[in-house]
Amino acid sequence: MPHDVAPKQPPVRPVGAGRFAPSPSGDLHLGNLRTALLAWLFARSTGRAFLMRIEDLDRVRAGAAERQLADLAAIGLDWDGPVARQSERQALHHAAIDRLTAAGATYECYCTRREIQQAATAPHGPMGAYPGTCRDLTDAERAARRAEGRPAALRLRSQTTEFEIVDELHGRYRGVVDDFVLRRGDGIPAYNLAVVVDDADQGIDQVVRGDDLLPSTPRQAYLATLLGLPAPRYAHVPLVLNRENKRLAKRDGAVTLADRLAMGEAPRQVFAMLAGSLGYTATDPAELLAEFRPEDLPREPWIFDAVDVVQFTGNP
Ligand code: GLU
């Protein structure tokens, strides 16, 4: 027995929590699995709990959530407590919307998607921002729109056009805050509202996700301040791209765990491939956790070429 073994530390109680929050619209591909792995690594390496939340307010494919969870478990990720379902948390979302409405911070919007696309953005407004068409409707105009039977979305009456956040990988990031949708025309809470309410309510203080969501983050962080909620720490990680530098998609082939297993790979090999894309040789989560250094993460997208990987793993 080695004599220099340090005395066993008492178990560390998790401080805060990280999470992975997939939308159950289909199978996770390697890019999603890699983001989940990173979220797990960031949480576990900082003594945080790791929570799983299915974001099922939008398009849901039957059985997808279950397959996503099974795939995450198969590559060796674990999470704490029961899996949360966003659709079961809507009372909380609506309570937050009601608080904003009571404070005069919302308005009804009757615009169709098409009208928003066609409306020129306000002369000095930021690109891609809602042009504010319904922001200052008179009572009569509002009544007329309602009478037309147009379903109303509820938007934030934002007091700012920009907000700055700090990201672990991107540093200070300033981005657009417009009058974004809080409640969709069908009455369902919108993603930007639900994510803020759920993260805070679940004690999540670390958000690790794909950097396609970085532009939405100033909106979310600003909304958190309006609701008096603490904004989490953010780390937006690079996406996986295909050979044409486009976001990886199912049609790129051999991109889901099921695809890889069907080719004869073991989950451990798929894990090793994900770890390899992050610059590590580990073949399981515990080994990778011991080596993980967020500051060394690649800042560039992982270019995934199914053909190369097939050769690399030595499978036909
Ligand atoms: N549900 C979102 C997605 O799958 C992620 C939301 C988030 O991580 O904040 O794209």
Short mmCIF file of C-alpha atoms and ligand atoms in Angstrom, two decimals:
data_model
loop_
_atom_site.label_atom_id
_atom_site.label_comp_id
_atom_site.label_asym_id
_atom_site.label_seq_id
_atom_site.Cartn_x
_atom_site.Cartn_y
_atom_site.Cartn_z
CA MET A 1 0.00 0.00 0.00
CA PRO A 2 1.43 3.39 -0.87
CA HIS A 3 2.01 5.37 2.30
CA ASP A 4 1.64 8.80 0.79
CA VAL A 5 -2.04 8.59 -0.04
CA ALA A 6 -3.71 11.82 1.01
CA PRO A 7 -6.43 11.43 3.63
CA LYS A 8 -9.80 10.88 2.04
CA GLN A 9 -11.63 14.17 1.54
CA PRO A 10 -15.19 14.31 2.82
CA PRO A 11 -17.61 14.10 -0.09
CA VAL A 12 -17.95 17.50 -1.71
CA ARG A 13 -21.51 18.75 -1.82
CA PRO A 14 -22.34 19.99 -5.28
CA VAL A 15 -22.26 23.76 -5.56
CA GLY A 16 -24.59 24.89 -8.28
CA ALA A 17 -25.46 22.85 -11.31
CA GLY A 18 -24.81 22.50 -14.99
CA ARG A 19 -27.19 20.93 -17.44
CA PHE A 20 -27.88 19.55 -20.88
CA ALA A 21 -31.19 20.58 -22.39
CA PRO A 22 -31.90 18.77 -25.65
CA SER A 23 -34.96 19.38 -27.80
CA PRO A 24 -36.53 16.00 -28.56
CA SER A 25 -36.96 16.57 -32.28
CA GLY A 26 -34.88 13.58 -33.34
CA ASP A 27 -31.77 11.59 -32.53
CA LEU A 28 -28.74 13.39 -31.13
CA HIS A 29 -25.90 13.54 -33.62
CA LEU A 30 -22.22 13.54 -32.79
CA GLY A 31 -22.19 17.31 -32.40
CA ASN A 32 -24.99 17.17 -29.83
CA LEU A 33 -23.27 14.29 -28.02
CA ARG A 34 -20.05 16.28 -27.95
CA THR A 35 -21.83 19.33 -26.52
CA ALA A 36 -23.46 17.10 -23.89
CA LEU A 37 -20.07 15.66 -23.02
CA LEU A 38 -18.65 19.15 -22.64
CA ALA A 39 -21.56 20.26 -20.45
CA TRP A 40 -20.98 17.18 -18.29
CA LEU A 41 -17.22 17.87 -18.10
CA PHE A 42 -17.68 21.53 -17.16
CA ALA A 43 -20.18 20.61 -14.44
CA ARG A 44 -18.37 17.63 -12.98
CA SER A 45 -14.94 19.26 -13.09
CA THR A 46 -16.25 22.17 -11.02
CA GLY A 47 -18.07 20.06 -8.43
CA ARG A 48 -21.47 20.93 -9.80
CA ALA A 49 -24.49 18.72 -10.13
CA PHE A 50 -25.44 17.85 -13.71
CA LEU A 51 -29.11 18.02 -14.65
CA MET A 52 -30.98 16.82 -17.68
CA ARG A 53 -33.92 18.79 -19.06
CA ILE A 54 -35.95 17.81 -22.08
CA GLU A 55 -37.05 20.98 -23.87
CA ASP A 56 -40.30 19.69 -25.27
CA LEU A 57 -42.26 22.90 -25.79
CA ASP A 58 -41.54 22.79 -29.47
CA ARG A 59 -41.54 20.04 -32.07
CA VAL A 60 -41.48 16.64 -30.38
CA ARG A 61 -40.83 13.39 -32.18
CA ALA A 62 -42.32 10.37 -30.46
CA GLY A 63 -39.66 8.35 -28.64
CA ALA A 64 -36.88 10.85 -29.36
CA ALA A 65 -36.36 11.96 -25.75
CA GLU A 66 -36.01 8.36 -24.60
CA ARG A 67 -33.50 7.59 -27.35
CA GLN A 68 -31.53 10.74 -26.56
CA LEU A 69 -31.27 9.79 -22.89
CA ALA A 70 -30.31 6.22 -23.77
CA ASP A 71 -27.57 7.47 -26.11
CA LEU A 72 -26.17 9.84 -23.49
CA ALA A 73 -26.09 7.02 -20.95
CA ALA A 74 -24.51 4.67 -23.51
CA ILE A 75 -21.50 6.95 -23.99
CA GLY A 76 -21.10 7.02 -20.21
CA LEU A 77 -22.68 10.28 -19.11
CA ASP A 78 -24.68 10.37 -15.90
CA TRP A 79 -26.93 13.01 -14.41
CA ASP A 80 -28.45 13.87 -11.07
CA GLY A 81 -32.07 13.49 -10.10
CA PRO A 82 -35.06 12.93 -12.32
CA VAL A 83 -35.09 14.24 -15.89
CA ALA A 84 -37.06 17.50 -16.07
CA ARG A 85 -39.58 18.05 -18.86
CA GLN A 86 -40.09 21.64 -19.81
CA SER A 87 -43.72 21.00 -20.79
CA GLU A 88 -44.46 20.10 -17.16
CA ARG A 89 -43.05 23.38 -15.89
CA GLN A 90 -45.35 25.75 -17.76
CA ALA A 91 -47.06 27.10 -14.64
CA LEU A 92 -43.71 28.59 -13.63
CA HIS A 93 -43.19 30.05 -17.08
CA HIS A 94 -46.63 31.64 -17.10
CA ALA A 95 -46.10 33.04 -13.60
CA ALA A 96 -42.94 34.79 -14.83
CA ILE A 97 -44.79 36.12 -17.89
CA ASP A 98 -47.56 37.41 -15.62
CA ARG A 99 -45.04 39.23 -13.44
CA LEU A 100 -43.56 40.94 -16.46
CA THR A 101 -47.02 41.85 -17.72
CA ALA A 102 -48.02 43.26 -14.34
CA ALA A 103 -44.90 45.44 -14.51
CA GLY A 104 -45.92 46.75 -17.94
CA ALA A 105 -43.01 44.95 -19.61
CA THR A 106 -44.96 43.04 -22.26
CA TYR A 107 -47.25 43.69 -25.19
CA GLU A 108 -49.35 41.65 -27.56
CA CYS A 109 -48.04 41.17 -31.08
CA TYR A 110 -50.25 40.15 -33.98
CA CYS A 111 -47.58 40.04 -36.67
CA THR A 112 -47.21 36.93 -38.76
CA ARG A 113 -43.74 35.57 -39.41
CA ARG A 114 -44.05 36.79 -42.93
CA GLU A 115 -44.96 40.32 -41.92
CA ILE A 116 -41.94 40.46 -39.65
CA GLN A 117 -39.66 39.32 -42.46
CA GLN A 118 -41.13 41.85 -44.82
CA ALA A 119 -41.07 44.79 -42.42
CA ALA A 120 -37.90 46.74 -42.80
CA THR A 121 -35.95 46.76 -39.59
CA ALA A 122 -36.22 50.16 -37.92
CA PRO A 123 -33.69 52.53 -39.53
CA HIS A 124 -31.19 52.35 -36.70
CA GLY A 125 -32.38 49.10 -35.22
CA PRO A 126 -30.06 46.13 -34.94
CA MET A 127 -30.10 43.51 -37.68
CA GLY A 128 -32.57 40.71 -37.20
CA ALA A 129 -34.42 42.48 -34.42
CA TYR A 130 -38.19 42.64 -34.24
CA PRO A 131 -39.07 46.00 -35.81
CA GLY A 132 -41.54 46.92 -33.08
CA THR A 133 -44.64 46.98 -35.30
CA CYS A 134 -47.06 46.18 -32.46
CA ARG A 135 -45.21 47.94 -29.66
CA ASP A 136 -47.20 51.13 -29.69
CA LEU A 137 -50.57 50.12 -31.06
CA THR A 138 -53.47 52.16 -29.79
CA ASP A 139 -56.26 50.40 -27.92
CA ALA A 140 -58.42 50.75 -31.02
CA GLU A 141 -55.78 49.21 -33.28
CA ARG A 142 -55.30 46.36 -30.85
CA ALA A 143 -59.03 45.73 -30.68
CA ALA A 144 -59.19 45.69 -34.47
CA ARG A 145 -56.39 43.11 -34.70
CA ARG A 146 -58.08 40.98 -32.09
CA ALA A 147 -61.37 41.23 -33.95
CA GLU A 148 -59.62 39.88 -37.05
CA GLY A 149 -59.02 36.78 -34.96
CA ARG A 150 -55.26 37.05 -35.16
CA PRO A 151 -53.61 34.98 -32.46
CA ALA A 152 -51.46 37.23 -30.29
CA ALA A 153 -47.96 36.42 -29.19
CA LEU A 154 -46.70 38.25 -26.14
CA ARG A 155 -43.44 40.16 -26.51
CA LEU A 156 -41.06 41.75 -24.07
CA ARG A 157 -41.17 45.54 -24.05
CA SER A 158 -37.42 45.80 -23.88
CA GLN A 159 -35.81 48.87 -22.38
CA THR A 160 -32.54 48.19 -24.12
CA THR A 161 -31.28 47.21 -27.54
CA GLU A 162 -28.07 45.48 -26.41
CA PHE A 163 -26.75 43.60 -23.42
CA GLU A 164 -23.33 42.27 -22.53
CA ILE A 165 -22.56 38.86 -21.15
CA VAL A 166 -19.32 37.15 -20.25
CA ASP A 167 -18.63 33.76 -21.77
CA GLU A 168 -15.92 31.37 -20.62
CA LEU A 169 -14.75 30.80 -24.18
CA HIS A 170 -15.78 33.98 -25.97
CA GLY A 171 -15.05 36.51 -23.24
CA ARG A 172 -17.18 39.66 -23.22
CA TYR A 173 -19.94 39.40 -25.78
CA ARG A 174 -22.38 42.17 -26.59
CA GLY A 175 -25.46 41.31 -28.54
CA VAL A 176 -28.90 42.37 -29.60
CA VAL A 177 -31.85 42.52 -27.26
CA ASP A 178 -35.08 43.18 -29.09
CA ASP A 179 -38.72 42.80 -28.16
CA PHE A 180 -38.47 39.03 -28.32
CA VAL A 181 -41.39 36.65 -27.90
CA LEU A 182 -42.17 35.44 -24.38
CA ARG A 183 -45.37 33.55 -25.17
CA ARG A 184 -46.11 32.21 -28.59
CA GLY A 185 -49.33 32.79 -30.47
CA ASP A 186 -50.48 29.30 -29.46
CA GLY A 187 -50.14 30.24 -25.79
CA ILE A 188 -47.03 28.13 -25.17
CA PRO A 189 -44.07 29.77 -23.40
CA ALA A 190 -41.28 30.68 -25.82
CA TYR A 191 -37.84 29.12 -25.54
CA ASN A 192 -36.06 32.32 -24.47
CA LEU A 193 -38.44 32.73 -21.53
CA ALA A 194 -38.63 29.08 -20.51
CA VAL A 195 -34.88 28.56 -20.55
CA VAL A 196 -34.28 31.52 -18.23
CA VAL A 197 -37.02 30.55 -15.79
CA ASP A 198 -36.05 26.87 -15.73
CA ASP A 199 -32.31 27.42 -15.34
CA ALA A 200 -32.86 29.73 -12.38
CA ASP A 201 -35.55 27.58 -10.79
CA GLN A 202 -33.42 24.46 -11.09
CA GLY A 203 -30.42 26.15 -9.48
CA ILE A 204 -28.45 25.98 -12.72
CA ASP A 205 -25.58 28.44 -12.59
CA GLN A 206 -23.54 27.09 -15.49
CA VAL A 207 -24.86 26.91 -19.04
CA VAL A 208 -22.72 25.03 -21.54
CA ARG A 209 -24.24 24.72 -25.02
CA GLY A 210 -23.52 25.09 -28.71
CA ASP A 211 -22.26 28.46 -29.86
CA ASP A 212 -25.19 28.79 -32.26
CA LEU A 213 -27.05 30.01 -29.16
CA LEU A 214 -24.53 32.70 -28.27
CA PRO A 215 -26.50 35.43 -30.15
CA SER A 216 -29.61 34.61 -28.06
CA THR A 217 -27.74 34.83 -24.78
CA PRO A 218 -27.82 38.63 -24.26
CA ARG A 219 -31.63 38.41 -24.54
CA GLN A 220 -31.74 35.65 -21.96
CA ALA A 221 -29.33 37.30 -19.53
CA TYR A 222 -31.21 40.60 -19.80
CA LEU A 223 -34.50 38.82 -19.13
CA ALA A 224 -32.98 37.19 -16.07
CA THR A 225 -32.10 40.63 -14.67
CA LEU A 226 -35.68 41.84 -15.29
CA LEU A 227 -37.02 38.86 -13.37
CA GLY A 228 -34.52 39.39 -10.58
CA LEU A 229 -32.89 36.05 -11.34
CA PRO A 230 -29.16 35.42 -11.26
CA ALA A 231 -27.66 34.96 -14.73
CA PRO A 232 -25.63 31.74 -15.01
CA ARG A 233 -22.05 31.47 -16.19
CA TYR A 234 -21.96 30.69 -19.88
CA ALA A 235 -19.67 28.60 -22.05
CA HIS A 236 -20.67 28.40 -25.70
CA VAL A 237 -18.76 25.60 -27.33
CA PRO A 238 -17.91 25.20 -31.01
CA LEU A 239 -20.26 23.22 -33.19
CA VAL A 240 -19.44 20.31 -35.40
CA LEU A 241 -19.40 21.06 -39.10
CA ASN A 242 -19.32 18.83 -42.14
CA ARG A 243 -16.74 18.93 -44.92
CA GLU A 244 -18.56 21.86 -46.53
CA ASN A 245 -18.29 23.84 -43.30
CA LYS A 246 -22.03 23.52 -42.77
CA ARG A 247 -23.62 22.47 -39.55
CA LEU A 248 -23.58 18.70 -39.20
CA ALA A 249 -26.88 17.08 -40.16
CA LYS A 250 -28.35 13.62 -40.42
CA ARG A 251 -27.82 13.56 -44.18
CA ASP A 252 -24.06 13.75 -43.65
CA GLY A 253 -24.34 10.08 -42.78
CA ALA A 254 -23.04 8.01 -39.88
CA VAL A 255 -23.64 10.84 -37.44
CA THR A 256 -25.81 9.31 -34.74
CA LEU A 257 -24.78 6.79 -32.12
CA ALA A 258 -27.17 4.30 -33.71
CA ASP A 259 -25.45 4.84 -37.08
CA ARG A 260 -22.04 4.26 -35.52
CA LEU A 261 -23.14 1.14 -33.67
CA ALA A 262 -24.67 -0.21 -36.87
CA MET A 263 -21.23 0.19 -38.46
CA GLY A 264 -19.80 -2.08 -35.79
CA GLU A 265 -18.35 0.51 -33.46
CA ALA A 266 -18.72 0.18 -29.70
CA PRO A 267 -20.00 3.12 -27.63
CA ARG A 268 -16.50 3.34 -26.18
CA GLN A 269 -15.07 3.98 -29.63
CA VAL A 270 -17.61 6.70 -30.24
CA PHE A 271 -16.67 8.21 -26.90
CA ALA A 272 -13.00 8.05 -27.86
CA MET A 273 -13.78 9.82 -31.12
CA LEU A 274 -15.55 12.64 -29.25
CA ALA A 275 -12.71 12.89 -26.74
CA GLY A 276 -10.25 12.89 -29.66
CA SER A 277 -12.08 15.81 -31.24
CA LEU A 278 -11.40 17.72 -28.02
CA GLY A 279 -7.72 16.81 -28.09
CA TYR A 280 -7.79 13.94 -25.59
CA THR A 281 -6.99 10.25 -25.85
CA ALA A 282 -9.30 9.16 -23.02
CA THR A 283 -11.76 6.38 -23.77
CA ASP A 284 -14.20 6.86 -20.90
CA PRO A 285 -15.71 9.79 -19.00
CA ALA A 286 -13.83 9.26 -15.71
CA GLU A 287 -10.48 9.22 -17.51
CA LEU A 288 -11.38 12.30 -19.53
CA LEU A 289 -12.61 14.15 -16.44
CA ALA A 290 -9.22 13.66 -14.81
CA GLU A 291 -7.50 15.28 -17.81
CA PHE A 292 -10.05 17.94 -18.72
CA ARG A 293 -8.76 21.52 -18.87
CA PRO A 294 -11.36 23.93 -20.26
CA GLU A 295 -8.69 26.49 -21.12
CA ASP A 296 -7.17 24.05 -23.64
CA LEU A 297 -10.39 23.39 -25.54
CA PRO A 298 -10.28 23.86 -29.29
CA ARG A 299 -11.93 27.15 -30.20
CA GLU A 300 -12.56 26.11 -33.77
CA PRO A 301 -15.43 23.94 -34.98
CA TRP A 302 -14.77 20.23 -35.28
CA ILE A 303 -14.86 19.36 -38.96
CA PHE A 304 -16.41 15.96 -39.13
CA ASP A 305 -15.81 13.84 -42.14
CA ALA A 306 -17.59 10.52 -41.87
CA VAL A 307 -15.16 8.96 -44.34
CA ASP A 308 -12.04 9.93 -42.38
CA VAL A 309 -13.51 8.70 -39.16
CA VAL A 310 -14.40 5.34 -40.67
CA GLN A 311 -10.77 4.94 -41.73
CA PHE A 312 -9.50 6.23 -38.41
CA THR A 313 -11.46 3.67 -36.40
CA GLY A 314 -10.47 0.92 -38.77
CA ASN A 315 -14.02 -0.12 -39.54
CA PRO A 316 -15.23 -0.95 -43.03
N1 GLU B 1 -33.02 22.98 -26.38
C1 GLU B 1 -32.02 23.74 -27.05
C2 GLU B 1 -31.48 22.96 -28.22
O1 GLU B 1 -31.54 21.75 -28.21
C3 GLU B 1 -30.84 24.09 -26.16
C4 GLU B 1 -31.18 25.09 -25.19
C5 GLU B 1 -30.07 25.49 -24.28
O2 GLU B 1 -29.10 24.73 -24.08
O3 GLU B 1 -30.21 26.56 -23.70
O4 GLU B 1 -30.99 23.56 -29.15
#
